[in-house]
Amino acid sequence: MLMKRFPLLTVGIIAKTLMTADSLSSSSGGVAKDARSQGLFQTTPLVESLPLSKLCAPHRVYLKLDLLQQSGSFKDRGMAHLCATTQKVYTANRQREADGVNGSSDADGRIKVISSSGGNAGLAVTTVARKIPQMDVSVVVPETTKQLVIDKLRSLGADV
């Protein structure tokens, strides 16, 4: 899919998800804990940077090694939060429907996540979402995206 053809697609889906998410009573800390317990992102180490600590003396400077995330980017954390929230909202809505409260959902029972990215964000959401059994990912890429990135997204299970 090309971003040129669908520039507002992601915004509408995120807005719809966030409006529904407001009705949940959990804190963002609970979502982060859920995402971590599902293994949606890695716990990465902090290491002291001696050159930066020397520059900022007497303060010590630590670096978070998020390059060790599966996608190679810190964006796994944010995408894990987004996917875990989306899963939680979707599950709550499905339960309300089963209880006859309101609404309707996808007939196939799948959660569909759409990202617009030609790089790290697309790789992160694809890496995270494939760990959630009922979640599918589409990544809308710019026309200038390198074929290597498109192939990588597809190999991870994204519809590009």
XYZ file of N, CA and C in Angstrom, residues 20-140:
363
model
N -12.533 4.535 22.200
C -13.055 3.349 22.871
C -12.232 3.046 24.119
N -10.924 3.286 24.052
C -10.041 2.976 25.171
C -10.350 3.834 26.392
N -10.905 5.028 26.186
C -11.216 5.900 27.318
C -12.181 5.250 28.300
N -12.985 4.316 27.828
C -13.970 3.706 28.705
C -13.367 2.637 29.623
N -12.120 2.273 29.376
C -11.482 1.274 30.239
C -10.968 1.945 31.512
N -10.962 1.208 32.583
C -10.565 1.810 33.858
C -9.135 1.470 34.267
N -8.352 0.830 33.394
C -6.989 0.476 33.781
C -6.034 1.634 33.541
N -4.973 1.664 34.301
C -3.970 2.706 34.132
C -2.980 2.289 33.059
N -2.209 3.263 32.560
C -1.218 2.930 31.539
C -0.150 2.005 32.113
N 0.101 2.083 33.417
C 1.058 1.167 34.049
C 0.603 -0.274 33.935
N -0.707 -0.492 34.011
C -1.251 -1.840 33.852
C -1.056 -2.361 32.443
N -1.206 -1.480 31.465
C -1.002 -1.882 30.072
C 0.457 -2.231 29.842
N 1.367 -1.419 30.382
C 2.800 -1.700 30.235
C 3.151 -3.050 30.864
N 2.563 -3.310 32.016
C 2.805 -4.592 32.689
C 2.269 -5.748 31.837
N 1.070 -5.557 31.265
C 0.495 -6.581 30.387
C 1.399 -6.832 29.185
N 1.858 -5.746 28.559
C 2.714 -5.867 27.380
C 4.018 -6.584 27.726
N 4.566 -6.255 28.882
C 5.816 -6.896 29.309
C 5.585 -8.370 29.603
N 4.472 -8.697 30.280
C 4.201 -10.095 30.643
C 3.909 -10.952 29.408
N 3.402 -10.331 28.330
C 3.159 -11.066 27.091
C 4.423 -11.202 26.251
N 5.525 -10.602 26.714
C 6.775 -10.676 25.968
C 6.756 -9.838 24.703
N 5.960 -8.752 24.702
C 5.846 -7.925 23.508
C 7.070 -7.049 23.287
N 7.853 -6.827 24.341
C 9.129 -6.131 24.180
C 10.114 -6.696 25.186
N 11.379 -6.411 24.949
C 12.448 -6.951 25.790
C 12.788 -5.985 26.928
N 13.258 -6.536 28.035
C 13.852 -5.713 29.075
C 15.308 -5.544 28.663
N 15.726 -4.301 28.493
C 17.081 -4.041 28.011
C 17.907 -3.379 29.105
N 19.217 -3.586 29.063
C 20.065 -3.072 30.146
C 20.355 -1.573 30.040
N 20.694 -1.021 31.190
C 21.262 0.323 31.277
C 22.752 0.152 31.502
N 23.546 0.881 30.739
C 24.995 0.829 30.955
C 25.513 2.250 31.123
N 26.467 2.380 31.997
C 27.030 3.713 32.205
C 27.927 4.079 31.027
N 27.784 5.307 30.567
C 28.667 5.848 29.543
C 29.754 6.642 30.262
N 30.949 6.088 30.283
C 32.040 6.773 30.988
C 32.388 8.112 30.341
N 32.458 8.204 29.000
C 32.751 9.521 28.409
C 31.679 10.571 28.733
N 30.399 10.196 28.664
C 29.337 11.156 28.976
C 29.307 11.477 30.470
N 29.556 10.486 31.298
C 29.609 10.731 32.749
C 30.742 11.701 33.078
N 31.845 11.561 32.372
C 32.980 12.456 32.593
C 32.608 13.887 32.196
N 31.907 14.027 31.070
C 31.470 15.345 30.618
C 30.458 15.984 31.566
N 29.641 15.156 32.200
C 28.562 15.653 33.064
C 28.890 15.521 34.543
N 30.161 15.297 34.866
C 30.564 15.115 36.259
C 30.035 16.260 37.107
N 29.558 15.982 38.287
C 29.653 14.737 39.039
C 28.516 13.754 38.763
N 27.686 14.026 37.763
C 26.550 13.152 37.470
C 26.987 11.987 36.597
N 26.350 10.853 36.832
C 26.628 9.670 36.018
C 25.550 9.567 34.938
N 25.959 9.214 33.730
C 25.048 9.118 32.600
C 24.950 7.654 32.174
N 23.710 7.184 32.061
C 23.457 5.810 31.648
C 22.739 5.793 30.304
N 23.018 4.792 29.523
C 22.382 4.619 28.226
C 21.501 3.369 28.263
N 20.288 3.494 27.761
C 19.354 2.363 27.667
C 19.597 1.688 26.328
N 19.922 0.426 26.329
C 20.311 -0.275 25.109
C 19.104 -0.872 24.378
N 18.217 -0.001 23.931
C 17.026 -0.472 23.230
C 17.328 -0.983 21.819
N 18.568 -0.832 21.366
C 18.942 -1.453 20.099
C 18.867 -2.977 20.213
N 18.748 -3.474 21.433
C 18.615 -4.920 21.650
C 17.168 -5.400 21.547
N 16.227 -4.478 21.325
C 14.847 -4.895 21.068
C 14.834 -5.719 19.784
N 13.823 -6.548 19.605
C 13.808 -7.447 18.451
C 13.828 -6.710 17.124
N 13.199 -5.538 17.049
C 13.222 -4.792 15.792
C 14.479 -3.935 15.671
N 15.254 -3.849 16.754
C 16.450 -3.024 16.758
C 16.188 -1.575 17.117
N 14.990 -1.289 17.636
C 14.600 0.095 17.889
C 13.855 0.220 19.219
N 13.964 1.402 19.816
C 13.204 1.701 21.032
C 11.696 1.691 20.757
N 11.310 1.748 19.505
C 9.891 1.848 19.152
C 9.104 0.594 19.529
N 9.765 -0.513 19.794
C 9.063 -1.713 20.249
C 8.243 -1.425 21.501
N 8.775 -0.608 22.406
C 8.067 -0.311 23.652
C 6.740 0.391 23.379
N 6.773 1.426 22.566
C 5.556 2.161 22.243
C 4.556 1.314 21.477
N 5.047 0.537 20.533
C 4.159 -0.318 19.747
C 3.583 -1.434 20.614
N 4.358 -1.913 21.585
C 3.845 -2.926 22.509
C 2.695 -2.340 23.322
N 2.848 -1.105 23.765
C 1.794 -0.437 24.519
C 0.557 -0.255 23.646
N 0.752 0.194 22.405
C -0.364 0.386 21.485
C -1.090 -0.928 21.202
N -0.330 -1.979 20.898
C -0.953 -3.271 20.570
C -1.646 -3.888 21.779
N -1.028 -3.772 22.962
C -1.651 -4.319 24.174
C -2.940 -3.562 24.507
N -2.932 -2.236 24.332
C -4.133 -1.437 24.570
C -5.220 -1.811 23.578
N -4.838 -1.926 22.312
C -5.799 -2.295 21.267
C -6.411 -3.661 21.552
N -5.574 -4.611 21.958
C -6.061 -5.949 22.289
C -7.038 -5.886 23.470
N -6.703 -5.100 24.474
C -7.542 -4.989 25.665
C -8.902 -4.372 25.322
N -8.885 -3.302 24.524
C -10.127 -2.647 24.110
C -10.964 -3.600 23.266
N -10.331 -4.272 22.337
C -11.036 -5.195 21.452
C -11.692 -6.324 22.257
N -10.938 -6.873 23.195
C -11.460 -7.955 24.032
C -12.638 -7.464 24.876
N -12.511 -6.265 25.438
C -13.603 -5.705 26.249
C -14.847 -5.479 25.391
N -14.648 -4.971 24.180
C -15.789 -4.753 23.281
C -16.445 -6.070 22.889
N -15.655 -7.079 22.622
C -16.205 -8.398 22.262
C -17.019 -8.974 23.424
N -16.537 -8.755 24.653
C -17.255 -9.249 25.820
C -18.588 -8.521 25.972
N -18.580 -7.196 25.757
C -19.824 -6.425 25.835
C -20.827 -6.924 24.801
N -20.333 -7.211 23.593
C -21.215 -7.731 22.538
C -21.795 -9.082 22.939
N -20.957 -9.940 23.509
C -21.417 -11.261 23.942
C -22.483 -11.126 25.031
N -22.329 -10.082 25.846
C -23.304 -9.823 26.906
C -24.535 -9.091 26.382
N -24.530 -8.759 25.088
C -25.654 -8.067 24.473
C -25.727 -6.593 24.814
N -24.612 -5.995 25.231
C -24.643 -4.598 25.645
C -24.734 -3.662 24.444
N -23.761 -3.700 23.545
C -23.803 -2.836 22.356
C -22.675 -3.172 21.393
N -22.757 -2.553 20.208
C -21.660 -2.595 19.261
C -21.600 -3.844 18.420
N -20.657 -3.795 17.503
C -20.382 -4.948 16.657
C -18.903 -4.943 16.335
N -18.374 -6.091 15.993
C -16.944 -6.176 15.707
C -16.743 -6.968 14.427
N -15.506 -7.142 14.077
C -15.183 -7.918 12.893
C -15.753 -9.318 13.015
N -16.348 -9.764 11.939
C -16.949 -11.097 11.941
C -15.890 -12.184 12.094
N -14.673 -11.912 11.608
C -13.641 -12.955 11.660
C -12.883 -12.999 12.983
N -13.174 -12.070 13.902
C -12.534 -12.094 15.218
C -11.078 -11.679 15.211
N -10.617 -11.011 14.169
C -9.221 -10.580 14.065
C -9.104 -9.090 14.406
N -7.984 -8.725 14.983
C -7.656 -7.328 15.229
C -6.738 -6.900 14.096
N -7.069 -5.798 13.464
C -6.263 -5.313 12.356
C -5.598 -4.000 12.739
N -4.270 -3.987 12.671
C -3.488 -2.799 12.995
C -2.879 -2.281 11.695
N -3.003 -0.983 11.474
C -2.432 -0.364 10.276
C -1.418 0.682 10.715
N -0.220 0.589 10.146
C 0.838 1.542 10.460
C 1.301 2.194 9.171
N 1.665 3.457 9.255
C 2.279 4.119 8.103
C 3.736 4.371 8.451
N 4.627 3.695 7.759
C 6.042 3.812 8.083
C 6.881 3.204 6.970
N 7.998 3.799 6.729
C 8.949 3.225 5.791
C 10.157 2.676 6.507
N 10.049 2.468 7.821
C 11.227 2.041 8.572
C 10.918 1.439 9.919
N 11.521 2.027 10.973
C 11.501 1.435 12.312
C 10.117 1.234 12.908
N 9.203 2.164 12.724
C 7.871 2.019 13.317
C 7.141 0.831 12.705
N 7.220 0.676 11.403
C 6.599 -0.476 10.739
C 7.211 -1.786 11.185
N 8.536 -1.801 11.296
C 9.212 -3.011 11.774
C 8.822 -3.313 13.216
N 8.731 -2.282 14.051
C 8.380 -2.485 15.463
C 6.957 -3.007 15.616
N 5.984 -2.381 14.952
C 4.597 -2.834 15.111
C 4.425 -4.242 14.547
N 5.115 -4.558 13.476
C 5.024 -5.911 12.911
C 5.657 -6.924 13.856
N 6.799 -6.581 14.423
C 7.481 -7.470 15.365
C 6.615 -7.748 16.588
N 5.983 -6.705 17.106
C 5.152 -6.834 18.307
C 3.841 -7.548 18.003
N 3.148 -7.105 16.968
C 1.801 -7.621 16.681
C 1.796 -9.098 16.328
N 2.866 -9.597 15.744
C 2.870 -11.019 15.391
C 2.896 -11.920 16.629
N 3.178 -11.345 17.798
C 3.167 -12.109 19.048
C 1.766 -12.209 19.651
N 0.813 -11.460 19.092
C -0.568 -11.501 19.563
C -1.356 -12.324 18.552
N -1.818 -13.504 18.943
C -2.390 -14.460 17.989
C -3.481 -13.918 17.069
N -4.365 -13.066 17.561
C -5.483 -12.616 16.723
C -5.215 -11.280 16.036
N -3.949 -10.832 15.985
C -3.631 -9.513 15.428
C -2.931 -9.627 14.077
N -3.455 -8.869 13.103
C -2.866 -8.771 11.769
C -2.350 -7.351 11.572
N -1.293 -7.215 10.768
C -0.684 -5.906 10.546
C -0.613 -5.590 9.063
N -0.988 -4.362 8.733
C -0.742 -3.805 7.404
C 0.154 -2.598 7.607
N 1.161 -2.471 6.768
C 2.055 -1.325 6.842
C 1.973 -0.572 5.518
N 1.571 0.679 5.606
C 1.504 1.552 4.442
C 2.855 2.249 4.351
